[in-house]
Phi, psi and omega in degrees: 000134181290129182269129179269125182263139173293131178264164181293328178289322176296319179296321179297319179296319178296324183277346181074030179226176178284159179293332177294321178296318178299314181301314181292320181297318181289342177259013177058037178295131178293350179280352174252134184298149179304323181296315180293320179302313182294321180296316181290321178297319179296318179295320179298320179293317182294325183268356179078018180293136174222137177294143179282124185298326180290323177294317179300319180294318179299316181298322181292336183266003181240076183298337184287347179262001178285161177301142184300331181293341183266004183274354177251129174256133178271130172253109184268126179245131175223060191225207180299136178302330182259028186300332181290347176270356182261128188298317188292306179297330177292327177291322174299313181298321177299319176299320177297310183299314184294316181292320179300317180298319179300327183267002176091018180250157168259158178237136178223132180277140173232108179276119184304323183299333181283347184250351173083327181204159177295325180296315180297316179297319178301317180296321180294315180298317181295318179295328178281352182075020180274124186248348182246128186231130173247126178263116177288160178306139181276166182290323182243157179284165177056048182276157178231138173226140185239050171297163177278081193299331182300342180276346193229154159271138188212157175211147177245150179252133179088189186250004191280333178270118180250340177226126000281166179281090182270169168303143190224136169241127186215179179273144182277070186301316180300309181296324183293316181289327175297318177300316181297315180297320179298315181295320179294319177297320180293335175279353177100004177286134182252311185260087185262117181264138178255122178243122184230139170287140182307314184294323179295317180304318179289323183294335179255019178055039177058026179299318181294316180298314182299313182291324180293318178294321177296319177298317183297332179290346183258357181248168179300142182301329181292343180262000184277140180231135177293140178294139172259117181225125182200164177288124176068001175047073179303126189295325180297318179292323177296317180298317178298318179297315180301317181288318180296325182272354182055044181289142173256356175204148175241136176243120186212182180255051183056039170204124003289158180293153179305312182298327180294319178292321178296325178293338177265017170098003180274132176264113185247126007264007187298317183257330185218129173279142183232121178224144180246151175275000181209091183289338194302311181281351181282154178291162179304145178100346178284128179281152175143206187264129168265110185284355178055057183299328180294322178294326178294315177299318179297316181296326178298322177294319179300315180297313183297312184293331176296323178283327174299316181297332179264003179058038180270118185242163172085183178285123184291147176294319176234097183291143178272146178235121176242126179244128181263118181287148177273172177246168184250138174230118184286325177064198181249006181264005178228151174212155180291132181279153184300325182255030185302327184292344181265356181271123182286133174246005181298334182293341183249000000 
């Protein structure tokens, strides 16, 4: 027997409102009062109304029929004033811009410092009819922002914002350092030293430290090297550490610079292998991890627009976490060691 489905217009007539009001209420639009939303949802449940999945999919694929207020995505920055001069965050931002354009959205930056408070910025975004917010990585780790989240669909990039717990797109730091260690071991490096800036360690929630310590428990004690961690990684101290530890490779975040180590007498790659956990700001030829910052920015737009299409607002009950894995580039700062075949990689 053919089943007759309740339509949104029939539901609207029963509720005594327009079909547009029903549509917004079922999508939890903040422009409909909570009382009306609950009444319409209850009526939909009682009458057996269900949205047609093909129609929902079609609507999500037609950005030109959305309300004009939803065509702008806000990119909120609460970071370095000169962040646009920094290659890495600009590459993330470029990923956001390009993907947003592909999906029919515009992107506009809102610097928190220019508005004085999260409340003021929230009011400006709301008055502009902007419903989608992307939070760029913050300057410091363990950051808090108190926008009026119930008004927006939102996603944060990176690990620096911890409150509130929003949907998050970030770099797969744990996976990336494991990949780097595996590649270095396969090249025959045994005594691989990890040098980290204090601020970076905190910004990635100590992911690099945790994975490196776990790795060290799986190798011979004679190959273990203490982590070098300090503010700004003074090159003279790093050089002293490398020699004291008899390291045959250094894994760092492109600090100290290659030229700085060479100025302190290291012959790279003949005497010391050099790999970075972040190839992007490094010049061509540096071996290490490409974190794919543009892909991370693009993925943040995908996550945000999916929640916009479903009209999901506020702090999520169960936030989603998406991690984008990096790729490996061997470059010219690494070379295969003579005894590479004797180095076990089974541990990785």
